[in-house]
């Protein structure tokens, strides 16, 4: 095995794992999913999914990683044998698939930074129209997402410690500050309170099964769970570290940023008399209008915002690329440079159809019909790997811990670096969730989603 580097400290791990967690998922995807799924009620279900299911799954992943010091494939194989190794391999594939479309959206964010700062984007008087034609433009998308993938590969090449850790530690705090500033500004605008109400006062008539599985998919995506990212990051962690507090801090940081992003967006949406259901264009349409209203200062603030969003996305693409890289370097003894370049290129190419599916190419934009709706290629990838693949990965991991590794080994691993864990309430909670609640809930969600969403079978009681 190539020499395995490690994180320099728990702060390094937490910064890197929080960097992986915080990204487009929080600032781009969470607000529009919330807007499309009824507002506050979605927020509530999302929070429940995060605390009750996400947190225990995260602890499980980190513990498996640290215990085996291996990539997901190697880790599952070491504990559970060849058949279980397929679960790890599935995670590696999910990583490439998710990276492929994630990188496209990261390219949009990066392009917005460039266009606002240097291209006079804010002079437009139709940001909705601008966004639609922007994402349909192949050459721009191609350029920005290629630049983005090169940056990702470059940082991953520098290795865990100097690359990933550094990028996360230095740049993440800036994002927090800017979000806060924008929230305060948003709350001063006319009609802001309508946005706050939409976001914070649940309307339970809006709940459907789709709300639940969308919230679960979003929770897994946002926390970077279900495909072994945290197995990989955990494998670089020392035995002295307290995994419960590390997972707690990462979860809290992730939820906080998503929550704040919502608190920023909805007052802005309502103060501009826009619809919260605008979909993936939400932040790309609402925010430029706000920056424009700020005059010359808006160009600076807007540019900075999309730059920081790009940085947040970068610490996430790094984590997505690191998983297949760890797999190939650990298991196939290929050197790191070749592996990184090869996999970055592969993920970029797999992303090209997604890139073309936003209006650039008709066949890809209306690619496939299932569950009664015609969807773009990118939507299909999201449905398959994000909404179904990640929770399925979490389901398989909990079954794996319950039946193969056993909760005794899980507890022993978590207790290393946390001597009061055995016998604690947290332990009882984690064991109950991992052995019982997670498998049942995630298993049911998987079955019902496949029936309802993909096969279009409406279940009478949902
Ligand atoms: N969590 C990141 C975000 O919210 C995306 C991400 C990074 C991810 N690594 C992951 C999602 C691994 C799923 C699995 O933007």
Coordinates of C-alpha atoms and ligand atoms in Angstrom, one line a residue:
X1 CA 0.0 0.0 0.0
X2 CA 1.2 3.5 -0.8
X3 CA 2.0 5.2 2.5
X4 CA -1.2 6.5 4.0
X5 CA -1.1 10.0 5.2
X6 CA -3.3 11.2 8.0
X7 CA -4.9 14.3 9.3
X8 CA -2.7 16.4 11.5
X9 CA -5.3 16.7 14.2
X10 CA -8.9 16.4 15.0
X11 CA -9.4 20.0 13.9
X12 CA -8.0 18.9 10.5
X13 CA -10.4 16.1 10.2
X14 CA -13.4 18.1 11.4
X15 CA -12.5 20.9 9.0
X16 CA -12.1 18.5 6.1
X17 CA -15.3 16.5 6.9
X18 CA -17.2 19.8 7.4
X19 CA -15.7 21.0 4.2
X20 CA -17.0 17.9 2.4
X21 CA -20.4 18.3 4.0
X22 CA -20.9 22.0 3.4
X23 CA -21.2 22.8 -0.3
X24 CA -23.7 23.2 -3.1
X25 CA -26.0 20.8 -1.2
X26 CA -26.5 23.4 1.6
X27 CA -26.6 26.7 -0.4
X28 CA -27.9 25.7 -3.8
X29 CA -29.9 22.5 -3.3
X30 CA -31.3 22.8 0.2
X31 CA -33.2 26.1 -0.4
X32 CA -34.8 25.0 -3.7
X33 CA -35.8 21.5 -2.3
X34 CA -37.3 23.3 0.7
X35 CA -39.1 25.7 -1.7
X36 CA -40.5 22.9 -3.8
X37 CA -41.5 20.7 -0.9
X38 CA -43.7 23.0 1.2
X39 CA -41.2 25.1 3.1
X40 CA -41.1 24.7 6.9
X41 CA -42.5 21.2 6.9
X42 CA -39.6 20.1 4.7
X43 CA -37.2 21.8 7.0
X44 CA -38.6 19.9 9.9
X45 CA -38.5 16.5 8.3
X46 CA -35.0 17.2 7.0
X47 CA -33.9 18.0 10.5
X48 CA -35.4 14.8 11.9
X49 CA -33.7 12.8 9.1
X50 CA -30.4 14.4 9.9
X51 CA -30.4 13.9 13.7
X52 CA -32.1 10.5 13.9
X53 CA -30.7 8.8 10.8
X54 CA -27.9 10.9 9.5
X55 CA -25.9 11.3 12.7
X56 CA -25.8 7.6 13.6
X57 CA -24.9 6.6 10.0
X58 CA -22.1 9.2 10.0
X59 CA -20.7 7.7 13.2
X60 CA -20.9 4.3 11.8
X61 CA -19.1 5.3 8.6
X62 CA -16.3 7.1 10.5
X63 CA -15.9 4.1 12.8
X64 CA -15.7 1.6 10.0
X65 CA -13.1 3.8 8.3
X66 CA -10.9 4.3 11.4
X67 CA -11.1 0.7 12.4
X68 CA -9.9 -0.7 9.1
X69 CA -7.8 2.2 7.8
X70 CA -9.1 1.4 4.4
X71 CA -11.1 2.8 1.5
X72 CA -14.8 1.7 1.4
X73 CA -14.2 -1.3 -0.8
X74 CA -11.3 -2.5 1.3
X75 CA -13.1 -1.8 4.6
X76 CA -16.2 -3.8 3.7
X77 CA -14.1 -6.6 2.4
X78 CA -11.8 -6.8 5.4
X79 CA -14.8 -7.1 7.8
X80 CA -17.4 -8.8 5.7
X81 CA -15.7 -10.6 2.9
X82 CA -16.0 -10.4 -0.9
X83 CA -19.8 -10.0 -1.2
X84 CA -20.0 -7.1 1.2
X85 CA -17.1 -5.5 -0.6
X86 CA -19.6 -4.9 -3.4
X87 CA -21.3 -2.3 -1.2
X88 CA -18.0 -0.4 -0.9
X89 CA -17.6 -0.7 -4.7
X90 CA -21.1 0.7 -5.2
X91 CA -20.1 3.7 -3.1
X92 CA -17.1 4.2 -5.3
X93 CA -19.3 4.3 -8.3
X94 CA -21.8 6.6 -6.6
X95 CA -18.8 8.9 -6.0
X96 CA -18.0 9.2 -9.6
X97 CA -21.6 9.7 -10.6
X98 CA -22.3 12.3 -8.1
X99 CA -19.1 14.1 -8.8
X100 CA -20.0 14.2 -12.5
X101 CA -23.1 16.3 -12.1
X102 CA -21.9 18.1 -9.0
X103 CA -19.0 19.4 -11.0
X104 CA -21.4 20.9 -13.6
X105 CA -23.3 22.9 -11.0
X106 CA -20.0 23.9 -9.4
X107 CA -19.1 25.2 -12.9
X108 CA -22.2 27.3 -12.9
X109 CA -21.3 28.9 -9.5
X110 CA -17.8 29.5 -10.7
X111 CA -19.0 31.0 -13.9
X112 CA -21.3 33.3 -12.0
X113 CA -18.3 34.5 -10.0
X114 CA -16.4 35.3 -13.2
X115 CA -19.4 36.8 -15.0
X116 CA -20.4 39.0 -12.1
X117 CA -16.9 40.2 -11.4
X118 CA -15.6 40.6 -14.9
X119 CA -18.5 40.2 -17.3
X120 CA -21.1 42.6 -16.1
X121 CA -23.7 39.9 -15.4
X122 CA -25.6 42.2 -13.0
X123 CA -26.4 44.6 -15.8
X124 CA -29.0 42.1 -17.1
X125 CA -32.6 42.8 -16.4
X126 CA -33.9 39.3 -16.7
X127 CA -32.0 37.0 -14.4
X128 CA -34.3 34.1 -15.0
X129 CA -33.7 34.3 -18.7
X130 CA -30.0 34.8 -18.2
X131 CA -29.8 31.6 -16.1
X132 CA -31.7 29.5 -18.5
X133 CA -29.6 30.5 -21.5
X134 CA -26.4 30.3 -19.4
X135 CA -26.8 26.7 -18.4
X136 CA -27.8 25.8 -21.9
X137 CA -24.6 27.2 -23.3
X138 CA -22.2 24.4 -23.8
X139 CA -18.9 26.2 -24.3
X140 CA -19.1 28.3 -21.2
X141 CA -20.2 25.3 -19.1
X142 CA -17.5 23.2 -20.6
X143 CA -14.8 25.7 -19.8
X144 CA -15.8 26.5 -16.2
X145 CA -16.5 22.9 -15.2
X146 CA -13.2 21.8 -16.7
X147 CA -11.4 24.5 -14.8
X148 CA -13.2 23.3 -11.7
X149 CA -12.2 19.6 -12.2
X150 CA -8.6 20.6 -12.8
X151 CA -8.6 22.6 -9.5
X152 CA -10.2 19.6 -7.7
X153 CA -7.6 17.2 -9.1
X154 CA -4.8 19.6 -8.2
X155 CA -5.8 19.7 -4.6
X156 CA -6.4 16.0 -4.3
X157 CA -3.0 15.5 -5.8
X158 CA -1.3 17.4 -3.0
X159 CA -2.6 14.7 -0.6
X160 CA -4.8 14.6 2.4
X161 CA -3.0 16.9 4.8
X162 CA -1.6 19.7 2.7
X163 CA -4.4 19.8 0.2
X164 CA -7.8 19.0 1.6
X165 CA -7.1 20.1 5.1
X166 CA -5.7 23.5 4.2
X167 CA -8.4 24.4 1.7
X168 CA -11.1 23.6 4.2
X169 CA -9.5 25.3 7.2
X170 CA -8.7 28.6 5.6
X171 CA -11.7 29.3 3.5
X172 CA -14.7 27.9 5.3
X173 CA -15.1 30.6 8.0
X174 CA -15.4 33.3 5.4
X175 CA -18.6 31.8 4.0
X176 CA -20.2 31.9 7.4
X177 CA -19.5 35.6 7.8
X178 CA -20.9 36.5 4.4
X179 CA -24.1 34.4 4.9
X180 CA -24.7 36.2 8.2
X181 CA -24.3 39.6 6.5
X182 CA -26.8 38.7 3.7
X183 CA -29.3 37.3 6.2
X184 CA -29.3 40.6 8.2
X185 CA -29.7 42.5 4.9
X186 CA -32.5 40.2 3.7
X187 CA -34.5 40.6 6.9
X188 CA -34.6 44.4 6.5
X189 CA -36.4 44.2 3.1
X190 CA -40.2 44.6 2.5
X191 CA -42.2 41.4 2.8
X192 CA -39.3 39.6 4.3
X193 CA -41.5 38.2 7.0
X194 CA -43.6 36.3 4.5
X195 CA -40.4 34.5 3.6
X196 CA -39.6 33.8 7.2
X197 CA -43.1 32.4 7.8
X198 CA -42.9 30.2 4.8
X199 CA -39.6 28.8 6.0
X200 CA -40.4 28.5 9.7
X201 CA -44.2 27.9 10.2
X202 CA -45.0 24.3 9.0
X203 CA -48.1 23.7 7.0
X204 CA -48.7 20.0 7.6
X205 CA -51.1 19.7 4.7
X206 CA -48.1 19.8 2.4
X207 CA -46.6 16.5 3.6
X208 CA -46.5 13.6 1.2
X209 CA -44.3 10.6 0.9
X210 CA -42.3 12.6 -1.6
X211 CA -41.5 15.1 1.1
X212 CA -40.1 12.4 3.2
X213 CA -37.8 10.8 0.6
X214 CA -36.7 14.1 -0.7
X215 CA -35.7 15.2 2.8
X216 CA -33.9 11.9 3.4
X217 CA -32.0 12.1 0.1
X218 CA -31.1 15.7 0.9
X219 CA -29.9 14.8 4.4
X220 CA -27.6 12.1 3.1
X221 CA -26.3 14.3 0.2
X222 CA -25.7 17.2 2.5
X223 CA -23.9 15.3 5.1
X224 CA -21.9 13.4 2.5
X225 CA -23.2 10.0 3.7
X226 CA -24.0 6.7 2.1
X227 CA -21.1 6.2 -0.3
X228 CA -18.1 5.9 2.0
X229 CA -16.7 9.5 2.0
X230 CA -16.6 9.3 5.7
X231 CA -15.2 5.8 5.7
X232 CA -12.4 7.2 3.6
X233 CA -11.9 10.3 5.8
X234 CA -12.2 8.2 8.9
X235 CA -9.4 6.0 7.7
X236 CA -7.0 8.9 8.0
X237 CA -8.0 9.6 11.6
X238 CA -6.1 8.7 14.8
X239 CA -7.3 6.3 17.5
X240 CA -7.1 9.0 20.1
X241 CA -9.8 11.2 18.6
X242 CA -13.3 11.4 19.9
X243 CA -15.6 10.3 17.1
X244 CA -18.8 11.3 18.7
X245 CA -17.9 14.9 19.1
X246 CA -16.2 15.0 15.6
X247 CA -19.4 13.7 14.0
X248 CA -21.5 16.0 16.2
X249 CA -19.5 19.1 15.1
X250 CA -19.7 18.1 11.4
X251 CA -23.4 17.5 11.5
X252 CA -24.0 20.7 13.4
X253 CA -21.9 22.8 11.0
X254 CA -23.7 21.3 8.0
X255 CA -27.2 21.8 9.4
X256 CA -26.3 25.4 10.4
X257 CA -25.1 26.4 7.0
X258 CA -28.2 24.9 5.3
X259 CA -30.5 26.5 7.8
X260 CA -28.8 29.9 7.3
X261 CA -28.9 29.6 3.5
X262 CA -32.7 29.1 3.8
X263 CA -33.0 32.0 6.2
X264 CA -31.2 34.2 3.6
X265 CA -33.1 33.0 0.5
X266 CA -36.7 33.0 1.5
X267 CA -37.0 36.5 2.7
X268 CA -35.3 37.6 -0.5
X269 CA -37.6 35.4 -2.6
X270 CA -40.7 36.9 -1.0
X271 CA -39.4 40.4 -1.0
X272 CA -38.9 40.1 -4.8
X273 CA -42.4 38.6 -5.2
X274 CA -40.9 35.4 -6.7
X275 CA -42.0 31.8 -6.3
X276 CA -40.1 29.6 -3.9
X277 CA -40.8 26.7 -6.2
X278 CA -38.5 28.0 -8.9
X279 CA -36.3 24.8 -8.7
X280 CA -32.5 24.6 -9.4
X281 CA -32.4 28.2 -10.6
X282 CA -33.5 29.6 -7.2
X283 CA -30.2 31.0 -5.9
X284 CA -28.9 31.8 -9.3
X285 CA -31.9 34.0 -10.1
X286 CA -32.8 35.5 -6.8
X287 CA -29.4 36.5 -5.6
X288 CA -28.2 38.4 -8.6
X289 CA -31.3 40.6 -8.5
X290 CA -30.4 41.4 -4.9
X291 CA -26.8 42.2 -5.7
X292 CA -27.9 44.4 -8.5
X293 CA -30.1 46.4 -6.1
X294 CA -27.0 47.1 -4.0
X295 CA -25.4 49.1 -6.8
X296 CA -21.6 49.1 -7.3
X297 CA -21.1 47.4 -3.9
X298 CA -23.3 44.5 -5.2
X299 CA -20.7 43.6 -7.8
X300 CA -18.1 43.0 -5.1
X301 CA -20.5 41.3 -2.7
X302 CA -22.0 39.2 -5.4
X303 CA -18.7 38.2 -6.8
X304 CA -17.4 37.3 -3.4
X305 CA -20.6 35.3 -2.7
X306 CA -20.2 33.1 -5.8
X307 CA -16.5 32.8 -5.2
X308 CA -17.1 31.4 -1.7
X309 CA -19.8 29.2 -3.0
X310 CA -17.3 27.8 -5.5
X311 CA -14.8 27.2 -2.7
X312 CA -17.4 25.4 -0.6
X313 CA -18.1 23.3 -3.7
X314 CA -14.4 22.7 -4.1
X315 CA -14.0 21.2 -0.6
X316 CA -16.9 18.9 -1.6
X317 CA -15.6 17.8 -5.0
X318 CA -12.3 17.1 -3.4
X319 CA -14.0 14.6 -1.0
X320 CA -16.0 13.1 -3.9
X321 CA -12.8 12.5 -5.9
X322 CA -10.8 11.2 -2.9
X323 CA -13.1 8.2 -2.5
X324 CA -12.4 6.5 -5.9
X325 CA -8.8 7.7 -5.6
X326 CA -8.4 5.9 -2.3
X327 CA -10.0 2.8 -3.7
X328 CA -7.7 2.6 -6.8
X329 CA -4.5 3.5 -5.0
X330 CA -5.2 1.1 -2.1
X331 CA -6.6 -1.8 -4.1
X332 CA -4.9 -1.6 -7.4
X333 CA -1.5 -0.2 -6.4
X334 CA -1.7 2.5 -9.1
X335 CA 0.3 5.6 -8.2
X336 CA -1.6 8.6 -7.0
X337 CA -0.8 11.0 -9.9
X338 CA -2.1 8.6 -12.6
X339 CA -5.1 7.7 -10.5
X340 CA -6.1 11.3 -9.8
X341 CA -5.8 12.4 -13.4
X342 CA -7.5 9.4 -14.7
X343 CA -10.5 9.6 -12.4
X344 CA -10.9 13.4 -12.7
X345 CA -11.0 13.0 -16.5
X346 CA -13.5 10.1 -16.2
X347 CA -15.8 12.1 -13.9
X348 CA -15.6 15.1 -16.1
X349 CA -16.5 13.1 -19.2
X350 CA -19.4 11.3 -17.4
X351 CA -20.6 14.8 -16.6
X352 CA -20.8 16.0 -20.2
X353 CA -24.3 14.5 -20.8
X354 CA -25.5 16.2 -17.6
X355 CA -24.0 19.5 -18.9
X356 CA -25.8 19.1 -22.2
X357 CA -29.1 18.2 -20.5
X358 CA -29.9 21.7 -19.4
X359 CA -31.3 22.9 -22.7
X360 CA -28.1 22.4 -24.7
X361 CA -29.2 19.2 -26.3
X362 CA -32.9 18.3 -26.7
X363 CA -32.5 14.6 -26.5
X364 CA -30.6 14.8 -23.2
X365 CA -32.8 17.6 -21.8
X366 CA -35.9 15.4 -22.3
X367 CA -34.1 12.2 -21.8
X368 CA -36.4 9.8 -20.1
X369 CA -39.9 9.4 -18.7
X370 CA -40.7 7.7 -15.5
X371 CA -43.2 8.1 -12.8
X372 CA -45.3 10.2 -15.2
X373 CA -42.7 12.9 -15.8
X374 CA -40.1 13.5 -18.5
X375 CA -36.7 14.2 -17.0
X376 CA -33.3 15.5 -18.1
X377 CA -30.3 13.3 -18.0
X378 CA -29.0 15.1 -15.0
X379 CA -32.3 14.7 -13.1
X380 CA -32.0 10.9 -13.7
X381 CA -28.5 10.8 -12.4
X382 CA -29.6 12.7 -9.3
X383 CA -32.6 10.4 -8.8
X384 CA -30.6 7.3 -9.2
X385 CA -27.5 8.1 -7.2
X386 CA -28.5 10.8 -4.8
X387 CA -32.1 10.2 -3.9
X388 CA -31.9 6.4 -4.1
X389 CA -28.2 5.4 -4.0
X390 CA -27.2 7.3 -0.9
X391 CA -30.0 6.2 1.4
X392 CA -29.6 2.7 0.0
X393 CA -25.9 2.9 0.9
X394 CA -26.9 4.0 4.4
X395 CA -29.3 1.1 4.7
X396 CA -26.7 -1.4 3.6
X397 CA -24.2 0.0 6.0
X398 CA -26.5 -0.3 9.0
X399 CA -27.4 -3.9 8.0
X400 CA -23.7 -4.5 7.6
X401 CA -22.9 -3.2 11.1
X402 CA -25.9 -5.0 12.7
X403 CA -25.2 -8.4 11.1
X404 CA -21.5 -8.5 10.3
X405 CA -19.4 -6.1 12.3
X406 CA -21.8 -6.2 15.2
X407 CA -22.5 -3.3 17.6
X408 CA -19.9 -4.5 20.1
X409 CA -17.1 -3.8 17.6
X410 CA -18.8 -0.5 16.6
X411 CA -18.9 0.5 20.3
X412 CA -15.3 -0.6 21.0
X413 CA -14.1 1.5 18.0
X414 CA -16.1 4.6 19.1
X415 CA -14.9 4.1 22.7
X416 CA -11.3 4.5 21.6
X417 CA -10.7 8.2 22.2
X418 CA -14.0 8.4 24.2
X419 CA -13.7 6.4 27.3
X420 CA -17.1 7.2 28.7
X421 CA -18.9 6.0 25.6
X422 CA -19.6 2.4 26.7
X423 CA -22.8 2.5 28.7
X424 CA -23.7 6.0 27.8
X425 CA -27.1 7.3 26.4
X426 CA -25.4 8.1 23.1
X427 CA -24.3 4.5 22.8
X428 CA -27.8 3.2 23.4
X429 CA -29.2 5.7 20.9
X430 CA -26.7 4.8 18.2
X431 CA -27.1 1.1 18.7
X432 CA -30.9 1.3 18.6
X433 CA -30.8 3.5 15.4
X434 CA -28.2 1.4 13.6
X435 CA -29.6 -2.0 14.3
X436 CA -33.3 -1.2 14.1
X437 CA -34.6 2.2 13.1
X438 CA -32.1 2.9 10.2
X439 CA -32.6 -0.4 8.5
X440 CA -36.4 -0.3 8.8
X441 CA -36.8 3.3 7.8
X442 CA -34.2 3.4 5.0
X443 CA -35.3 0.0 3.7
X444 CA -38.9 1.1 3.5
X445 CA -38.0 4.4 1.9
X446 CA -36.0 2.6 -0.7
X447 CA -38.8 0.2 -1.6
X448 CA -41.5 2.9 -1.7
X449 CA -39.4 5.3 -3.7
X450 CA -38.6 2.7 -6.4
X451 CA -42.3 1.8 -6.6
X452 CA -43.7 5.3 -6.6
X453 CA -41.0 7.3 -8.4
X454 CA -39.6 4.9 -10.9
X455 CA -42.5 2.6 -11.5
X456 CA -45.2 5.1 -11.1
X457 CA -47.2 2.9 -8.7
X458 CA -49.2 5.1 -6.4
X459 CA -49.5 3.4 -3.0
X460 CA -53.0 3.9 -1.6
X461 CA -52.1 4.8 1.9
X462 CA -49.4 7.4 1.0
Ligands
LIG1 N1 -22.2 17.2 1.0 C1 -21.8 18.0 -0.2 C2 -22.7 19.1 -0.3 O1 -23.6 19.3 0.4 C3 -21.7 17.1 -1.4 C4 -20.8 15.9 -1.2 C5 -19.5 15.9 -0.9 C6 -21.3 14.6 -1.1 N2 -19.1 14.6 -0.7 C7 -20.2 13.8 -0.8 C8 -22.5 14.0 -1.3 C9 -20.3 12.4 -0.7 C10 -22.7 12.7 -1.2 C11 -21.6 11.9 -0.8 O2 -22.6 19.9 -1.2

